[in-house]
């Protein structure tokens, strides 16, 4: 079964600083990988996804992530943090289940990003 | 606005009771997923339906059941509720079942069991 590990439950950066949120996955097959963001009292929304095309994936709000097969990593970065980036970020992997043709998206534990003025 | 509608937004009930959470997916989406989010367990996949049929099952308790109706809305039934069932329950939908697609999440139903 595939799994996702997010390193660091909390990350704090200053406004304008680099954001780096770490995600490692385990997978026996090429994975579909995602980053989602959750703002307070809201559902999750997609930031970006990797589906075996380009290894550097660009998402919304200036975020990007690089798929590195050799490191089984899919870290999320943003060159310059903004106050509005404060939220919880989830890395996820899509995993086929059984023979019914269904997929389940497995989420990491999440990383809460704090942005200091 | 993701286009996914969940009701009720908040629900407070007592142990041993039964509740039903409702989800209307985005227009055109055939897949519906249910997730449970709690502080200690994180975001846990419960179950997936595609066009009325169960397609994938996760860590769903036997006290919980779900179904997807012909109009594609879905309901999650939680029975014999325990304190530990208090959580935020999310519904998500996608246009496909192939795993490559984006999940669109509703705003969740917050269940409090007293």
mmCIF file of C-alpha atoms in Angstrom:
data_model
loop_
_atom_site.group_PDB
_atom_site.id
_atom_site.type_symbol
_atom_site.label_atom_id
_atom_site.label_comp_id
_atom_site.label_asym_id
_atom_site.label_seq_id
_atom_site.Cartn_x
_atom_site.Cartn_y
_atom_site.Cartn_z
ATOM 1 C CA UNK A 1 0.000 0.000 0.000
ATOM 2 C CA UNK A 2 1.154 3.476 -0.738
ATOM 3 C CA UNK A 3 1.758 5.976 2.030
ATOM 4 C CA UNK A 4 2.791 9.571 2.543
ATOM 5 C CA UNK A 5 5.002 11.107 5.215
ATOM 6 C CA UNK A 6 5.117 14.828 5.831
ATOM 7 C CA UNK A 7 8.143 15.977 7.766
ATOM 8 C CA UNK A 8 7.274 18.619 10.320
ATOM 9 C CA UNK A 9 3.797 19.178 11.685
ATOM 10 C CA UNK A 10 4.488 22.913 11.974
ATOM 11 C CA UNK A 11 6.652 25.205 9.873
ATOM 12 C CA UNK A 12 7.159 28.885 10.595
ATOM 13 C CA UNK A 13 8.637 31.346 8.105
ATOM 14 C CA UNK A 14 8.910 35.104 7.836
ATOM 15 C CA UNK A 15 6.953 36.968 5.207
ATOM 16 C CA UNK A 16 9.031 37.051 2.021
ATOM 17 C CA UNK A 17 11.089 33.992 2.973
ATOM 18 C CA UNK A 18 11.253 30.685 1.136
ATOM 19 C CA UNK A 19 8.597 28.133 1.970
ATOM 20 C CA UNK A 20 9.649 24.465 1.930
ATOM 21 C CA UNK A 21 7.223 21.768 3.004
ATOM 22 C CA UNK A 22 8.547 18.233 2.821
ATOM 23 C CA UNK A 23 6.744 15.142 1.613
ATOM 24 C CA UNK A 24 8.029 11.619 1.044
ATOM 25 C CA UNK A 25 5.964 8.817 -0.385
ATOM 26 C CA UNK A 26 6.247 5.068 -0.601
ATOM 27 C CA UNK A 27 5.035 3.454 -3.767
ATOM 28 C CA UNK A 28 5.735 0.342 -5.792
ATOM 29 C CA UNK A 29 4.410 1.924 -8.960
ATOM 30 C CA UNK A 30 4.614 5.412 -10.461
ATOM 31 C CA UNK A 31 2.342 7.417 -8.214
ATOM 32 C CA UNK A 32 -0.146 10.193 -8.663
ATOM 33 C CA UNK A 33 0.864 12.839 -6.115
ATOM 34 C CA UNK A 34 -0.977 15.901 -4.917
ATOM 35 C CA UNK A 35 -0.662 18.876 -2.608
ATOM 36 C CA UNK A 36 -3.814 20.292 -1.064
ATOM 37 C CA UNK A 37 -4.295 23.340 1.153
ATOM 38 C CA UNK A 38 -6.872 23.782 3.899
ATOM 39 C CA UNK A 39 -7.747 27.225 5.233
ATOM 40 C CA UNK A 40 -9.535 27.491 8.596
ATOM 41 C CA UNK A 41 -13.124 26.263 8.551
ATOM 42 C CA UNK A 42 -12.887 25.232 4.919
ATOM 43 C CA UNK A 43 -12.486 22.075 2.918
ATOM 44 C CA UNK A 44 -9.287 21.120 1.132
ATOM 45 C CA UNK A 45 -8.487 22.571 -2.275
ATOM 46 C CA UNK A 46 -5.933 21.404 -4.796
ATOM 47 C CA UNK A 47 -2.644 23.311 -5.091
ATOM 48 C CA UNK A 48 -1.007 21.078 -7.684
ATOM 49 C CA UNK A 49 -0.696 17.500 -8.877
ATOM 50 C CA UNK A 50 1.864 15.199 -10.467
ATOM 51 C CA UNK A 51 0.598 12.570 -12.881
ATOM 52 C CA UNK A 52 3.803 11.387 -14.599
ATOM 53 C CA UNK A 53 4.246 14.302 -16.960
ATOM 54 C CA UNK A 54 6.814 17.013 -16.092
ATOM 55 C CA UNK A 55 8.671 16.409 -12.838
ATOM 56 C CA UNK A 56 8.460 20.087 -11.866
ATOM 57 C CA UNK A 57 4.838 20.940 -11.310
ATOM 58 C CA UNK A 58 3.534 24.458 -10.963
ATOM 59 C CA UNK A 59 0.401 25.157 -8.999
ATOM 60 C CA UNK A 60 -1.736 28.006 -7.859
ATOM 61 C CA UNK A 61 -0.622 30.956 -5.735
ATOM 62 C CA UNK A 62 3.022 30.629 -6.792
ATOM 63 C CA UNK A 63 3.586 27.158 -5.345
ATOM 64 C CA UNK A 64 5.487 24.430 -7.121
ATOM 65 C CA UNK A 65 6.687 20.933 -6.335
ATOM 66 C CA UNK A 66 9.333 18.673 -7.790
ATOM 67 C CA UNK A 67 8.887 14.933 -8.158
ATOM 68 C CA UNK A 68 12.163 13.139 -7.399
ATOM 69 C CA UNK A 69 11.833 9.418 -7.934
ATOM 70 C CA UNK A 70 15.307 8.620 -6.601
ATOM 71 C CA UNK A 71 14.456 10.319 -3.316
ATOM 72 C CA UNK A 72 10.754 9.347 -3.314
ATOM 73 C CA UNK A 73 10.029 12.960 -2.529
ATOM 74 C CA UNK A 74 7.531 15.572 -3.642
ATOM 75 C CA UNK A 75 8.457 18.682 -1.672
ATOM 76 C CA UNK A 76 6.375 21.855 -1.969
ATOM 77 C CA UNK A 77 8.082 25.221 -2.338
ATOM 78 C CA UNK A 78 7.245 28.875 -2.786
ATOM 79 C CA UNK A 79 9.998 31.465 -3.251
ATOM 80 C CA UNK A 80 8.400 34.187 -1.137
ATOM 81 C CA UNK A 81 5.853 33.597 1.601
ATOM 82 C CA UNK A 82 2.825 35.821 1.978
ATOM 83 C CA UNK A 83 0.668 36.222 5.051
ATOM 84 C CA UNK A 84 -2.223 34.731 3.130
ATOM 85 C CA UNK A 85 -0.269 31.448 2.752
ATOM 86 C CA UNK A 86 -0.838 30.615 6.409
ATOM 87 C CA UNK A 87 -2.849 27.395 6.310
ATOM 88 C CA UNK A 88 -2.511 23.642 6.630
ATOM 89 C CA UNK A 89 -0.951 21.786 3.726
ATOM 90 C CA UNK A 90 -1.500 18.143 2.895
ATOM 91 C CA UNK A 91 0.530 15.915 0.638
ATOM 92 C CA UNK A 92 -1.444 13.045 -0.867
ATOM 93 C CA UNK A 93 -0.957 9.970 -3.024
ATOM 94 C CA UNK A 94 -3.563 8.127 -5.033
ATOM 95 C CA UNK A 95 -3.647 4.361 -4.509
ATOM 96 C CA UNK A 96 -5.674 1.746 -6.364
ATOM 97 C CA UNK A 97 -7.708 -0.455 -4.048
ATOM 98 C CA UNK A 98 -8.675 -4.015 -4.878
ATOM 99 C CA UNK A 99 -10.037 -5.009 -8.243
ATOM 100 C CA UNK A 100 -13.066 -2.782 -8.358
ATOM 101 C CA UNK A 101 -11.387 0.004 -10.260
ATOM 102 C CA UNK A 102 -11.546 2.333 -7.312
ATOM 103 C CA UNK A 103 -8.835 4.635 -6.068
ATOM 104 C CA UNK A 104 -8.380 6.089 -2.644
ATOM 105 C CA UNK A 105 -6.414 9.260 -2.065
ATOM 106 C CA UNK A 106 -4.264 8.895 1.031
ATOM 107 C CA UNK A 107 -3.312 12.071 2.838
ATOM 108 C CA UNK A 108 -0.315 12.841 4.979
ATOM 109 C CA UNK A 109 -0.729 14.146 8.503
ATOM 110 C CA UNK A 110 -0.496 17.729 7.312
ATOM 111 C CA UNK A 111 1.902 20.604 7.929
ATOM 112 C CA UNK A 112 0.634 23.829 9.403
ATOM 113 C CA UNK A 113 2.402 26.834 7.919
ATOM 114 C CA UNK A 114 2.761 29.974 10.018
ATOM 115 C CA UNK A 115 3.889 33.205 8.348
ATOM 116 C CA UNK A 116 5.382 35.904 10.557
ATOM 117 C CA UNK A 117 5.178 39.570 9.637
ATOM 118 C CA UNK B 1 -16.880 27.549 -3.722
ATOM 119 C CA UNK B 2 -15.983 23.984 -4.743
ATOM 120 C CA UNK B 3 -19.501 23.127 -5.877
ATOM 121 C CA UNK B 4 -19.777 20.307 -3.335
ATOM 122 C CA UNK B 5 -22.533 20.832 -0.779
ATOM 123 C CA UNK B 6 -22.636 19.146 2.599
ATOM 124 C CA UNK B 7 -25.400 19.269 5.168
ATOM 125 C CA UNK B 8 -25.645 19.790 8.040
ATOM 126 C CA UNK B 9 -22.609 21.971 8.754
ATOM 127 C CA UNK B 10 -22.790 21.278 12.478
ATOM 128 C CA UNK B 11 -24.433 18.479 14.394
ATOM 129 C CA UNK B 12 -24.477 17.787 18.114
ATOM 130 C CA UNK B 13 -25.876 14.516 19.362
ATOM 131 C CA UNK B 14 -25.557 11.990 22.171
ATOM 132 C CA UNK B 15 -23.785 8.666 22.409
ATOM 133 C CA UNK B 16 -25.769 5.777 21.019
ATOM 134 C CA UNK B 17 -27.637 7.910 18.528
ATOM 135 C CA UNK B 18 -27.690 7.721 14.735
ATOM 136 C CA UNK B 19 -27.078 10.551 12.281
ATOM 137 C CA UNK B 20 -27.090 10.983 8.530
ATOM 138 C CA UNK B 21 -24.730 13.303 6.684
ATOM 139 C CA UNK B 22 -25.624 14.367 3.181
ATOM 140 C CA UNK B 23 -23.453 15.328 0.238
ATOM 141 C CA UNK B 24 -24.289 16.736 -3.176
ATOM 142 C CA UNK B 25 -21.342 16.438 -5.564
ATOM 143 C CA UNK B 26 -20.339 18.946 -8.206
ATOM 144 C CA UNK B 27 -22.496 18.891 -11.266
ATOM 145 C CA UNK B 28 -21.222 16.158 -13.586
ATOM 146 C CA UNK B 29 -19.013 14.410 -11.024
ATOM 147 C CA UNK B 30 -19.768 10.712 -10.735
ATOM 148 C CA UNK B 31 -17.385 9.832 -7.893
ATOM 149 C CA UNK B 32 -18.051 10.663 -4.266
ATOM 150 C CA UNK B 33 -15.584 10.125 -1.442
ATOM 151 C CA UNK B 34 -16.058 10.368 2.305
ATOM 152 C CA UNK B 35 -13.284 11.322 4.709
ATOM 153 C CA UNK B 36 -13.077 11.711 8.463
ATOM 154 C CA UNK B 37 -10.777 14.372 9.891
ATOM 155 C CA UNK B 38 -9.837 14.358 13.553
ATOM 156 C CA UNK B 39 -6.913 15.754 15.520
ATOM 157 C CA UNK B 40 -5.502 12.361 16.476
ATOM 158 C CA UNK B 41 -6.178 10.429 13.249
ATOM 159 C CA UNK B 42 -5.726 13.123 10.633
ATOM 160 C CA UNK B 43 -7.625 12.789 7.375
ATOM 161 C CA UNK B 44 -8.848 9.210 6.989
ATOM 162 C CA UNK B 45 -10.430 7.810 3.836
ATOM 163 C CA UNK B 46 -13.714 6.065 4.554
ATOM 164 C CA UNK B 47 -15.357 5.043 1.300
ATOM 165 C CA UNK B 48 -15.772 5.856 -2.394
ATOM 166 C CA UNK B 49 -18.760 5.511 -4.702
ATOM 167 C CA UNK B 50 -18.817 5.829 -8.451
ATOM 168 C CA UNK B 51 -22.127 6.246 -10.229
ATOM 169 C CA UNK B 52 -24.014 4.489 -7.469
ATOM 170 C CA UNK B 53 -21.605 1.630 -6.893
ATOM 171 C CA UNK B 54 -19.118 1.195 -4.076
ATOM 172 C CA UNK B 55 -15.619 1.286 -5.554
ATOM 173 C CA UNK B 56 -13.170 1.584 -2.696
ATOM 174 C CA UNK B 57 -13.297 1.092 1.031
ATOM 175 C CA UNK B 58 -10.978 2.467 3.660
ATOM 176 C CA UNK B 59 -11.038 2.504 7.432
ATOM 177 C CA UNK B 60 -14.794 2.644 7.718
ATOM 178 C CA UNK B 61 -16.296 1.180 10.868
ATOM 179 C CA UNK B 62 -19.094 -1.386 10.632
ATOM 180 C CA UNK B 63 -21.339 1.098 12.473
ATOM 181 C CA UNK B 64 -20.960 3.428 9.497
ATOM 182 C CA UNK B 65 -22.532 2.952 6.106
ATOM 183 C CA UNK B 66 -22.912 5.002 2.979
ATOM 184 C CA UNK B 67 -24.725 4.981 -0.307
ATOM 185 C CA UNK B 68 -24.936 6.982 -3.501
ATOM 186 C CA UNK B 69 -28.341 7.559 -4.991
ATOM 187 C CA UNK B 70 -29.381 7.700 -8.674
ATOM 188 C CA UNK B 71 -29.222 11.501 -8.611
ATOM 189 C CA UNK B 72 -25.585 11.039 -7.440
ATOM 190 C CA UNK B 73 -25.997 12.588 -4.023
ATOM 191 C CA UNK B 74 -24.559 10.523 -1.206
ATOM 192 C CA UNK B 75 -25.361 9.911 2.421
ATOM 193 C CA UNK B 76 -23.099 8.721 5.222
ATOM 194 C CA UNK B 77 -24.945 7.036 8.067
ATOM 195 C CA UNK B 78 -23.282 6.857 11.459
ATOM 196 C CA UNK B 79 -24.961 4.719 14.107
ATOM 197 C CA UNK B 80 -24.393 3.736 17.743
ATOM 198 C CA UNK B 81 -22.330 6.870 18.038
ATOM 199 C CA UNK B 82 -19.408 7.012 20.429
ATOM 200 C CA UNK B 83 -17.477 9.961 21.803
ATOM 201 C CA UNK B 84 -14.595 9.078 19.507
ATOM 202 C CA UNK B 85 -16.756 9.594 16.440
ATOM 203 C CA UNK B 86 -16.635 13.339 17.027
ATOM 204 C CA UNK B 87 -14.848 14.695 13.981
ATOM 205 C CA UNK B 88 -15.157 16.692 10.810
ATOM 206 C CA UNK B 89 -16.594 14.606 8.004
ATOM 207 C CA UNK B 90 -15.749 15.674 4.482
ATOM 208 C CA UNK B 91 -17.308 14.691 1.244
ATOM 209 C CA UNK B 92 -15.349 15.111 -1.964
ATOM 210 C CA UNK B 93 -16.229 14.512 -5.570
ATOM 211 C CA UNK B 94 -14.354 13.991 -8.789
ATOM 212 C CA UNK B 95 -15.296 13.530 -12.389
ATOM 213 C CA UNK B 96 -13.517 10.197 -12.689
ATOM 214 C CA UNK B 97 -12.526 7.221 -10.614
ATOM 215 C CA UNK B 98 -9.082 6.718 -12.082
ATOM 216 C CA UNK B 99 -7.060 8.328 -9.336
ATOM 217 C CA UNK B 100 -5.493 11.056 -11.472
ATOM 218 C CA UNK B 101 -8.232 13.519 -10.888
ATOM 219 C CA UNK B 102 -8.549 16.356 -8.462
ATOM 220 C CA UNK B 103 -10.844 15.906 -5.493
ATOM 221 C CA UNK B 104 -13.241 18.770 -4.836
ATOM 222 C CA UNK B 105 -14.084 18.999 -1.154
ATOM 223 C CA UNK B 106 -17.140 20.308 0.576
ATOM 224 C CA UNK B 107 -16.817 22.426 3.698
ATOM 225 C CA UNK B 108 -17.492 19.474 5.940
ATOM 226 C CA UNK B 109 -19.978 18.425 8.574
ATOM 227 C CA UNK B 110 -18.733 18.854 12.111
ATOM 228 C CA UNK B 111 -20.128 16.125 14.351
ATOM 229 C CA UNK B 112 -19.951 16.447 18.106
ATOM 230 C CA UNK B 113 -20.990 13.441 20.180
ATOM 231 C CA UNK B 114 -21.658 14.205 23.846
#
